mmCIF file of C-alpha atoms and ligand atoms in Angstrom:
data_model
loop_
_atom_site.group_PDB
_atom_site.id
_atom_site.type_symbol
_atom_site.label_atom_id
_atom_site.label_comp_id
_atom_site.label_asym_id
_atom_site.label_seq_id
_atom_site.Cartn_x
_atom_site.Cartn_y
_atom_site.Cartn_z
ATOM 1 C CA MET A 29 107.181 157.364 117.279
ATOM 2 C CA ILE A 30 110.047 155.526 118.900
ATOM 3 C CA ILE A 31 109.729 152.593 121.288
ATOM 4 C CA VAL A 32 112.702 151.574 123.409
ATOM 5 C CA VAL A 33 112.384 147.911 124.355
ATOM 6 C CA LYS A 34 113.693 146.600 127.703
ATOM 7 C CA ASN A 35 116.837 144.445 127.743
ATOM 8 C CA ASN A 36 116.363 140.800 126.768
ATOM 9 C CA PRO A 37 112.694 141.011 125.915
ATOM 10 C CA ASP A 38 110.560 137.917 126.067
ATOM 11 C CA LYS A 39 110.384 136.641 122.474
ATOM 12 C CA LYS A 40 106.641 135.910 122.565
ATOM 13 C CA GLN A 41 105.844 139.365 123.971
ATOM 14 C CA MET A 42 108.064 140.929 121.323
ATOM 15 C CA ASP A 43 106.289 139.031 118.529
ATOM 16 C CA ASN A 44 102.922 140.132 119.924
ATOM 17 C CA LEU A 45 104.021 143.752 119.996
ATOM 18 C CA VAL A 46 105.253 143.631 116.393
ATOM 19 C CA LYS A 47 102.013 141.973 115.300
ATOM 20 C CA TRP A 48 99.920 144.571 117.134
ATOM 21 C CA ILE A 49 101.799 147.509 115.586
ATOM 22 C CA LYS A 50 101.604 146.044 112.090
ATOM 23 C CA GLY A 51 97.906 145.408 112.662
ATOM 24 C CA LEU A 52 97.511 149.179 113.048
ATOM 25 C CA GLY A 53 98.835 149.602 109.507
ATOM 26 C CA LEU A 54 102.297 150.805 110.569
ATOM 27 C CA ASP A 55 105.739 149.699 109.451
ATOM 28 C CA ILE A 56 108.548 149.126 111.912
ATOM 29 C CA HIS A 57 112.152 150.171 111.533
ATOM 30 C CA MET A 58 113.971 147.842 113.924
ATOM 31 C CA SER A 59 117.374 148.713 115.367
ATOM 32 C CA ARG A 60 118.951 146.002 117.518
ATOM 33 C CA GLY A 61 121.951 146.987 119.646
ATOM 34 C CA ASP A 62 123.923 144.805 122.035
ATOM 35 C CA ASN A 63 121.660 145.645 124.941
ATOM 36 C CA THR A 64 118.804 147.714 123.590
ATOM 37 C CA THR A 65 116.279 147.292 120.818
ATOM 38 C CA ILE A 66 114.713 150.414 119.359
ATOM 39 C CA MET A 67 111.598 150.323 117.204
ATOM 40 C CA GLY A 68 110.875 153.244 114.906
ATOM 41 C CA LEU A 69 107.197 153.330 113.905
ATOM 42 C CA VAL A 70 106.578 154.547 110.379
ATOM 43 C CA GLY A 71 103.151 155.724 109.207
ATOM 44 C CA ASP A 72 100.160 157.437 110.796
ATOM 45 C CA THR A 73 100.981 157.056 114.487
ATOM 46 C CA SER A 74 97.980 159.115 115.589
ATOM 47 C CA VAL A 75 96.135 155.779 115.904
ATOM 48 C CA VAL A 76 98.595 154.492 118.543
ATOM 49 C CA ASP A 77 97.628 154.536 122.216
ATOM 50 C CA GLU A 78 100.885 155.767 123.741
ATOM 51 C CA ASP A 79 99.870 155.022 127.327
ATOM 52 C CA LEU A 80 98.926 151.475 126.452
ATOM 53 C CA LEU A 81 102.348 150.958 124.841
ATOM 54 C CA ARG A 82 104.078 152.351 127.908
ATOM 55 C CA SER A 83 102.203 149.961 130.153
ATOM 56 C CA LEU A 84 103.576 146.871 128.380
ATOM 57 C CA ASP A 85 106.089 144.777 130.337
ATOM 58 C CA ILE A 86 108.713 144.809 127.588
ATOM 59 C CA VAL A 87 108.552 148.542 126.864
ATOM 60 C CA GLU A 88 111.152 150.798 128.494
ATOM 61 C CA SER A 89 109.965 154.129 127.041
ATOM 62 C CA VAL A 90 107.974 155.702 124.217
ATOM 63 C CA LYS A 91 108.714 158.974 122.454
ATOM 64 C CA ARG A 92 106.351 160.653 120.050
ATOM 65 C CA ILE A 93 108.236 162.367 117.221
ATOM 66 C CA GLN A 94 105.249 163.691 115.336
ATOM 67 C CA GLU A 95 102.394 165.702 116.841
ATOM 68 C CA PRO A 96 99.093 163.804 117.089
ATOM 69 C CA PHE A 97 97.210 166.533 115.209
ATOM 70 C CA LYS A 98 97.346 166.254 111.414
ATOM 71 C CA ASN A 99 94.812 168.608 109.870
ATOM 72 C CA ALA A 100 95.793 171.519 112.096
ATOM 73 C CA ASN A 101 99.527 170.856 111.730
ATOM 74 C CA ARG A 102 101.599 173.463 109.911
ATOM 75 C CA LYS A 103 104.039 170.763 108.794
ATOM 76 C CA PHE A 104 101.436 169.412 106.386
ATOM 77 C CA HIS A 105 99.970 172.817 105.476
ATOM 78 C CA PRO A 106 102.764 175.421 105.626
ATOM 79 C CA GLU A 107 100.764 178.412 104.417
ATOM 80 C CA ASP A 108 98.430 180.307 106.772
ATOM 81 C CA THR A 109 94.776 179.368 106.612
ATOM 82 C CA VAL A 110 92.646 182.413 105.875
ATOM 83 C CA VAL A 111 89.102 182.196 107.243
ATOM 84 C CA ASP A 112 86.485 184.374 105.618
ATOM 85 C CA VAL A 113 83.687 185.569 107.880
ATOM 86 C CA GLY A 114 81.123 187.514 105.898
ATOM 87 C CA GLY A 115 83.838 189.027 103.702
ATOM 88 C CA HIS A 116 86.257 189.741 106.576
ATOM 89 C CA LYS A 117 89.434 187.702 106.527
ATOM 90 C CA PHE A 118 91.176 186.155 109.527
ATOM 91 C CA GLY A 119 94.819 185.048 109.220
ATOM 92 C CA GLY A 120 97.433 185.620 106.540
ATOM 93 C CA GLY A 121 98.354 189.144 107.693
ATOM 94 C CA HIS A 122 94.782 190.358 108.278
ATOM 95 C CA PHE A 123 93.788 191.757 111.672
ATOM 96 C CA GLN A 124 90.202 191.894 112.964
ATOM 97 C CA PHE A 125 88.334 193.154 115.991
ATOM 98 C CA ILE A 126 85.381 191.139 117.248
ATOM 99 C CA ALA A 127 83.590 193.314 119.794
ATOM 100 C CA GLY A 128 80.295 193.624 121.589
ATOM 101 C CA PRO A 129 78.621 192.838 124.880
ATOM 102 C CA CYS A 130 79.190 189.679 126.870
ATOM 103 C CA SER A 131 75.425 189.041 126.729
ATOM 104 C CA VAL A 132 72.722 190.262 124.425
ATOM 105 C CA GLU A 133 70.400 192.071 126.855
ATOM 106 C CA SER A 134 67.963 194.102 124.747
ATOM 107 C CA GLU A 135 67.577 195.459 121.240
ATOM 108 C CA GLU A 136 68.513 198.942 122.384
ATOM 109 C CA GLN A 137 71.647 197.766 124.205
ATOM 110 C CA LEU A 138 72.819 195.577 121.337
ATOM 111 C CA ILE A 139 72.229 198.122 118.573
ATOM 112 C CA THR A 140 73.846 200.928 120.602
ATOM 113 C CA VAL A 141 76.956 198.850 121.255
ATOM 114 C CA ALA A 142 77.041 197.454 117.707
ATOM 115 C CA LYS A 143 77.010 200.910 116.135
ATOM 116 C CA ALA A 144 79.657 202.157 118.545
ATOM 117 C CA VAL A 145 82.083 199.266 118.008
ATOM 118 C CA LYS A 146 81.577 199.407 114.265
ATOM 119 C CA ALA A 147 82.377 203.123 114.238
ATOM 120 C CA ALA A 148 85.514 202.403 116.272
ATOM 121 C CA GLY A 149 86.745 199.725 113.859
ATOM 122 C CA ALA A 150 85.268 196.373 114.841
ATOM 123 C CA THR A 151 84.248 194.218 111.889
ATOM 124 C CA ILE A 152 82.386 191.425 113.718
ATOM 125 C CA LEU A 153 79.734 191.886 116.406
ATOM 126 C CA ARG A 154 79.846 189.524 119.371
ATOM 127 C CA GLY A 155 77.058 188.902 121.876
ATOM 128 C CA GLY A 156 76.103 185.892 123.968
ATOM 129 C CA ALA A 157 72.566 184.566 123.583
ATOM 130 C CA TYR A 158 73.125 181.279 125.422
ATOM 131 C CA LYS A 159 75.462 181.913 128.347
ATOM 132 C CA PRO A 160 77.459 179.148 130.042
ATOM 133 C CA ARG A 161 77.505 180.622 133.561
ATOM 134 C CA THR A 162 79.323 179.125 136.531
ATOM 135 C CA SER A 163 76.186 179.566 138.670
ATOM 136 C CA PRO A 164 72.809 178.234 137.538
ATOM 137 C CA TYR A 165 71.258 181.238 139.329
ATOM 138 C CA ALA A 166 73.143 183.785 137.191
ATOM 139 C CA PHE A 167 71.658 185.291 134.012
ATOM 140 C CA GLN A 168 71.608 182.497 131.425
ATOM 141 C CA GLY A 169 71.100 184.695 128.357
ATOM 142 C CA LEU A 170 68.046 185.646 126.308
ATOM 143 C CA LYS A 171 68.514 182.417 124.335
ATOM 144 C CA GLU A 172 66.390 182.269 121.155
ATOM 145 C CA GLU A 173 65.336 185.898 121.581
ATOM 146 C CA GLY A 174 69.031 186.813 121.870
ATOM 147 C CA LEU A 175 69.742 185.138 118.533
ATOM 148 C CA ARG A 176 66.833 187.042 117.002
ATOM 149 C CA LEU A 177 68.245 190.331 118.295
ATOM 150 C CA LEU A 178 71.649 189.471 116.815
ATOM 151 C CA SER A 179 69.945 189.082 113.422
ATOM 152 C CA VAL A 180 68.285 192.463 113.892
ATOM 153 C CA ALA A 181 71.648 194.068 114.747
ATOM 154 C CA LYS A 182 73.261 192.362 111.768
ATOM 155 C CA LYS A 183 70.623 193.754 109.443
ATOM 156 C CA GLU A 184 70.829 197.220 110.973
ATOM 157 C CA THR A 185 74.653 197.520 110.971
ATOM 158 C CA GLY A 186 75.742 195.091 108.246
ATOM 159 C CA MET A 187 78.120 193.430 110.728
ATOM 160 C CA PRO A 188 78.520 189.636 110.691
ATOM 161 C CA VAL A 189 77.759 188.183 114.123
ATOM 162 C CA CYS A 190 79.588 185.839 116.478
ATOM 163 C CA THR A 191 77.811 184.008 119.280
ATOM 164 C CA GLU A 192 78.398 180.982 121.449
ATOM 165 C CA ILE A 193 76.707 177.601 121.131
ATOM 166 C CA VAL A 194 76.244 175.582 124.307
ATOM 167 C CA ASP A 195 73.903 172.857 123.123
ATOM 168 C CA ILE A 196 74.109 171.109 119.765
ATOM 169 C CA ARG A 197 70.305 170.609 119.807
ATOM 170 C CA CYS A 198 70.024 174.382 119.129
ATOM 171 C CA LEU A 199 72.215 174.298 116.001
ATOM 172 C CA ASP A 200 69.286 174.950 113.639
ATOM 173 C CA LEU A 201 68.732 178.292 115.379
ATOM 174 C CA TYR A 202 72.242 179.443 114.318
ATOM 175 C CA GLU A 203 71.379 179.747 110.620
ATOM 176 C CA ASP A 204 71.929 183.519 110.545
ATOM 177 C CA VAL A 205 75.053 183.419 112.759
ATOM 178 C CA ASP A 206 78.295 184.034 110.841
ATOM 179 C CA ILE A 207 80.791 182.561 113.272
ATOM 180 C CA ILE A 208 79.920 180.088 116.003
ATOM 181 C CA GLN A 209 81.888 180.418 119.221
ATOM 182 C CA VAL A 210 82.812 177.340 121.224
ATOM 183 C CA GLY A 211 83.480 178.621 124.716
ATOM 184 C CA ALA A 212 86.241 177.599 127.092
ATOM 185 C CA ARG A 213 83.875 175.337 129.018
ATOM 186 C CA ASN A 214 82.967 173.377 125.896
ATOM 187 C CA MET A 215 86.397 173.077 124.302
ATOM 188 C CA GLN A 216 86.389 169.354 125.007
ATOM 189 C CA ASN A 217 82.714 168.708 124.314
ATOM 190 C CA PHE A 218 83.690 166.287 121.585
ATOM 191 C CA GLU A 219 80.183 165.480 120.347
ATOM 192 C CA LEU A 220 79.533 169.210 119.918
ATOM 193 C CA LEU A 221 82.852 169.618 118.088
ATOM 194 C CA LYS A 222 82.169 166.724 115.724
ATOM 195 C CA GLU A 223 78.733 168.087 114.881
ATOM 196 C CA LEU A 224 80.194 171.552 114.213
ATOM 197 C CA GLY A 225 82.723 169.825 111.984
ATOM 198 C CA ARG A 226 79.836 168.825 109.743
ATOM 199 C CA THR A 227 78.637 172.440 109.335
ATOM 200 C CA LYS A 228 80.043 175.022 106.950
ATOM 201 C CA LYS A 229 80.175 177.809 109.543
ATOM 202 C CA PRO A 230 83.476 179.296 110.725
ATOM 203 C CA ILE A 231 84.172 178.285 114.341
ATOM 204 C CA LEU A 232 85.854 180.432 117.004
ATOM 205 C CA LEU A 233 87.405 177.808 119.268
ATOM 206 C CA LYS A 234 88.381 179.211 122.652
ATOM 207 C CA ARG A 235 90.994 177.571 124.814
ATOM 208 C CA GLY A 236 89.714 175.468 127.711
ATOM 209 C CA LEU A 237 90.178 176.748 131.264
ATOM 210 C CA ALA A 238 93.044 174.346 131.903
ATOM 211 C CA ALA A 239 93.799 172.981 128.460
ATOM 212 C CA THR A 240 97.290 172.441 127.120
ATOM 213 C CA ILE A 241 98.088 173.743 123.648
ATOM 214 C CA GLU A 242 98.115 170.186 122.343
ATOM 215 C CA GLU A 243 94.698 169.407 123.849
ATOM 216 C CA TRP A 244 93.371 172.604 122.274
ATOM 217 C CA LEU A 245 94.734 171.655 118.862
ATOM 218 C CA MET A 246 93.265 168.180 119.236
ATOM 219 C CA SER A 247 89.883 169.860 119.757
ATOM 220 C CA ALA A 248 90.418 171.784 116.515
ATOM 221 C CA GLU A 249 91.301 168.420 114.992
ATOM 222 C CA TYR A 250 87.898 167.035 116.073
ATOM 223 C CA ILE A 251 86.187 169.750 114.009
ATOM 224 C CA MET A 252 88.581 169.498 111.069
ATOM 225 C CA SER A 253 88.460 165.720 110.861
ATOM 226 C CA GLU A 254 84.733 166.038 110.070
ATOM 227 C CA GLY A 255 85.442 168.376 107.153
ATOM 228 C CA ASN A 256 85.152 171.917 108.531
ATOM 229 C CA THR A 257 88.558 173.611 108.341
ATOM 230 C CA ASP A 258 87.363 177.181 108.993
ATOM 231 C CA ILE A 259 88.612 177.424 112.551
ATOM 232 C CA ILE A 260 89.958 180.416 114.432
ATOM 233 C CA LEU A 261 91.667 179.770 117.766
ATOM 234 C CA CYS A 262 91.170 182.187 120.655
ATOM 235 C CA GLU A 263 93.458 182.346 123.695
ATOM 236 C CA ARG A 264 91.353 183.621 126.611
ATOM 237 C CA GLY A 265 93.555 182.965 129.614
ATOM 238 C CA ILE A 266 94.101 179.805 131.594
ATOM 239 C CA ARG A 267 93.601 178.851 135.225
ATOM 240 C CA THR A 268 96.768 179.280 137.283
ATOM 241 C CA PHE A 269 97.628 179.756 140.967
ATOM 242 C CA GLU A 270 97.330 183.559 140.515
ATOM 243 C CA PRO A 271 93.992 184.923 141.783
ATOM 244 C CA TYR A 272 94.634 188.631 141.099
ATOM 245 C CA THR A 273 93.357 188.348 137.548
ATOM 246 C CA ARG A 274 90.382 186.212 136.489
ATOM 247 C CA ASN A 275 92.722 184.034 134.413
ATOM 248 C CA THR A 276 96.340 184.250 133.288
ATOM 249 C CA LEU A 277 96.766 185.316 129.681
ATOM 250 C CA ASP A 278 99.163 182.844 128.101
ATOM 251 C CA LEU A 279 100.966 185.124 125.684
ATOM 252 C CA SER A 280 103.547 182.500 124.796
ATOM 253 C CA ALA A 281 100.770 180.353 123.354
ATOM 254 C CA ILE A 282 100.477 182.813 120.445
ATOM 255 C CA PRO A 283 103.932 182.392 118.843
ATOM 256 C CA VAL A 284 103.939 178.707 119.783
ATOM 257 C CA LEU A 285 100.632 178.194 117.966
ATOM 258 C CA LYS A 286 101.890 180.135 114.957
ATOM 259 C CA GLU A 287 104.702 177.557 114.715
ATOM 260 C CA LEU A 288 102.524 174.510 115.276
ATOM 261 C CA THR A 289 99.451 175.368 113.251
ATOM 262 C CA HIS A 290 98.307 177.268 110.173
ATOM 263 C CA LEU A 291 95.055 178.357 111.849
ATOM 264 C CA PRO A 292 94.487 182.032 112.756
ATOM 265 C CA VAL A 293 95.037 182.932 116.415
ATOM 266 C CA LEU A 294 93.037 185.559 118.302
ATOM 267 C CA VAL A 295 93.217 186.783 121.873
ATOM 268 C CA ASP A 296 90.387 187.651 124.255
ATOM 269 C CA PRO A 297 91.909 189.982 126.871
ATOM 270 C CA SER A 298 88.519 190.543 128.558
ATOM 271 C CA HIS A 299 88.043 187.034 129.959
ATOM 272 C CA ALA A 300 91.798 186.690 130.462
ATOM 273 C CA SER A 301 91.944 189.600 132.893
ATOM 274 C CA GLY A 302 88.460 190.134 134.315
ATOM 275 C CA HIS A 303 89.206 193.856 134.739
ATOM 276 C CA ALA A 304 88.412 196.563 132.185
ATOM 277 C CA ARG A 305 91.569 198.514 133.078
ATOM 278 C CA LEU A 306 93.777 195.550 132.140
ATOM 279 C CA VAL A 307 92.230 195.029 128.718
ATOM 280 C CA LEU A 308 94.315 197.702 126.950
ATOM 281 C CA PRO A 309 97.775 196.576 128.147
ATOM 282 C CA LEU A 310 96.958 192.921 127.486
ATOM 283 C CA SER A 311 95.656 193.786 124.017
ATOM 284 C CA LEU A 312 98.869 195.585 123.112
ATOM 285 C CA ALA A 313 100.925 192.698 124.481
ATOM 286 C CA ALA A 314 98.852 190.222 122.465
ATOM 287 C CA VAL A 315 99.355 192.212 119.272
ATOM 288 C CA GLY A 316 103.091 192.325 119.988
ATOM 289 C CA ALA A 317 103.129 188.549 120.441
ATOM 290 C CA GLY A 318 101.496 188.002 117.053
ATOM 291 C CA ALA A 319 97.737 187.827 117.662
ATOM 292 C CA GLU A 320 95.734 188.159 114.458
ATOM 293 C CA GLY A 321 92.778 189.798 116.084
ATOM 294 C CA LEU A 322 91.159 190.594 119.395
ATOM 295 C CA GLU A 323 87.781 189.642 120.832
ATOM 296 C CA ILE A 324 86.769 192.318 123.313
ATOM 297 C CA GLU A 325 83.716 192.830 125.504
ATOM 298 C CA VAL A 326 82.189 196.290 125.167
ATOM 299 C CA HIS A 327 79.074 197.549 126.963
ATOM 300 C CA ASN A 328 77.290 200.902 126.877
ATOM 301 C CA ASP A 329 76.654 200.722 130.648
ATOM 302 C CA PRO A 330 79.127 198.295 132.260
ATOM 303 C CA PRO A 331 77.980 198.770 135.891
ATOM 304 C CA HIS A 332 74.530 197.529 134.900
ATOM 305 C CA ALA A 333 75.624 194.745 132.530
ATOM 306 C CA LEU A 334 73.872 191.410 133.151
ATOM 307 C CA SER A 335 77.198 189.583 132.822
ATOM 308 C CA ASP A 336 80.898 190.464 132.885
ATOM 309 C CA GLY A 337 80.411 194.198 133.510
ATOM 310 C CA ALA A 338 83.716 194.475 135.405
ATOM 311 C CA GLN A 339 85.729 193.498 132.348
ATOM 312 C CA SER A 340 83.652 195.355 129.754
ATOM 313 C CA LEU A 341 85.027 198.455 128.088
ATOM 314 C CA ARG A 342 82.891 201.494 127.445
ATOM 315 C CA PRO A 343 82.641 202.355 123.718
ATOM 316 C CA GLU A 344 85.077 205.281 124.071
ATOM 317 C CA GLN A 345 87.653 203.030 125.775
ATOM 318 C CA PHE A 346 87.319 200.555 122.930
ATOM 319 C CA ASP A 347 87.780 203.342 120.401
ATOM 320 C CA ASP A 348 90.980 204.444 122.170
ATOM 321 C CA LEU A 349 92.227 200.831 122.212
ATOM 322 C CA VAL A 350 91.707 200.438 118.452
ATOM 323 C CA ARG A 351 93.719 203.637 117.801
ATOM 324 C CA ARG A 352 96.598 202.338 119.891
ATOM 325 C CA VAL A 353 96.564 198.915 118.263
ATOM 326 C CA ASP A 354 96.609 200.658 114.875
ATOM 327 C CA VAL A 355 99.951 202.225 115.794
ATOM 328 C CA MET A 356 101.400 198.783 116.497
ATOM 329 C CA LEU A 357 100.088 196.862 113.506
ATOM 330 C CA PRO A 358 102.731 197.964 110.949
ATOM 331 C CA VAL A 359 105.435 196.813 113.384
ATOM 332 C CA VAL A 360 104.015 193.283 113.440
ATOM 333 C CA GLY A 361 103.273 193.273 109.716
ATOM 334 C CA LYS A 362 99.500 193.142 109.888
ATOM 335 C CA GLU A 363 96.755 195.198 108.379
ATOM 336 C CA ARG A 364 93.420 195.944 109.993
ATOM 337 C CA ASP A 365 90.377 195.266 107.925
ATOM 338 C CA ARG A 366 88.321 198.435 107.503
HETATM 339 C C1 LIG B 28 82.329 184.726 126.437
HETATM 340 O O1 LIG B 28 82.966 184.973 125.394
HETATM 341 O O2 LIG B 28 81.419 185.451 126.862
HETATM 342 C C2 LIG B 28 82.754 183.568 127.246
HETATM 343 C C3 LIG B 28 81.920 182.988 128.112
HETATM 344 O O3 LIG B 28 84.036 183.225 127.022
HETATM 345 P P1 LIG B 28 84.905 181.991 127.610
HETATM 346 O O4 LIG B 28 84.270 180.764 127.050
HETATM 347 O O5 LIG B 28 86.261 182.261 127.088
HETATM 348 O O6 LIG B 28 84.821 182.056 129.112
HETATM 349 MN MN1 LIG B 29 81.757 187.230 128.978
#
């Protein structure tokens, strides 16, 4: 981090600043020119409050050289992290499909969809038991019963399961869940993230509705700083001025993340678009941009789905999508787990 000090700084203020920085355990590389003094901060600058520095009378400007995320940073961990979910690997050239209904609705619905997506090539079954809905009057999920049905489907199909957590008080109920999803609305629920950091479960961390890439990585950092490094990031579209699609899929985030972090990166084209017919083109684009897997909503009867029917693929559409992605995978140097 570099601090440019204003011309002719007050000596007392300057001494206080130096003392404060050293008190944070940092060294200072001081460069005094005729008119300008530049301070180079050496050490772990993630502890520095940049805005506070900027607000000081004697400070002209502050520039951060190093990203504030350490554990997630590729600079300190150049090789890809590979996350194992029930024997299926994410990252490091592996490609996975997580598929299933938005919400778990009944045993029959879940098992029907699970068998269909497994036959098509999905390795992980998704299904929401606790649903974070925009309206409190919308279907909120089958909750504990939904988690029970996921266990039944897991036993019946052998597929590991992925489901969202919305309340840390329910964590004990997630014993049989293989990968815990943190939804867009909870990406900055820091207490939830810290608690998940103390578990040993892989976490699927979705991007917040209006989160920058750095904010998203700082959320991963919350989990990692507590010890859990099994994190998979999932780009699911961000809020923009464009109302035609539910969200705007930020494809550029994929290669940017691959530069910044060693964590695997997935894409959810279902929530990004909000329309079933857009899921295929966005999936292909995501694969082209370097996604290491796709999370896709599939329903056996989309018009009657209790949530997100408009964006849910029918099993045969999902099967067709997997075939088309398969054609692309050798081009991007990835192999689908079978
Ligand atoms: C979901 O996966 O069903 C979901 C609610 O996703 P998001 O948090 O991305 O909106
Ligand atoms: Mn959904």
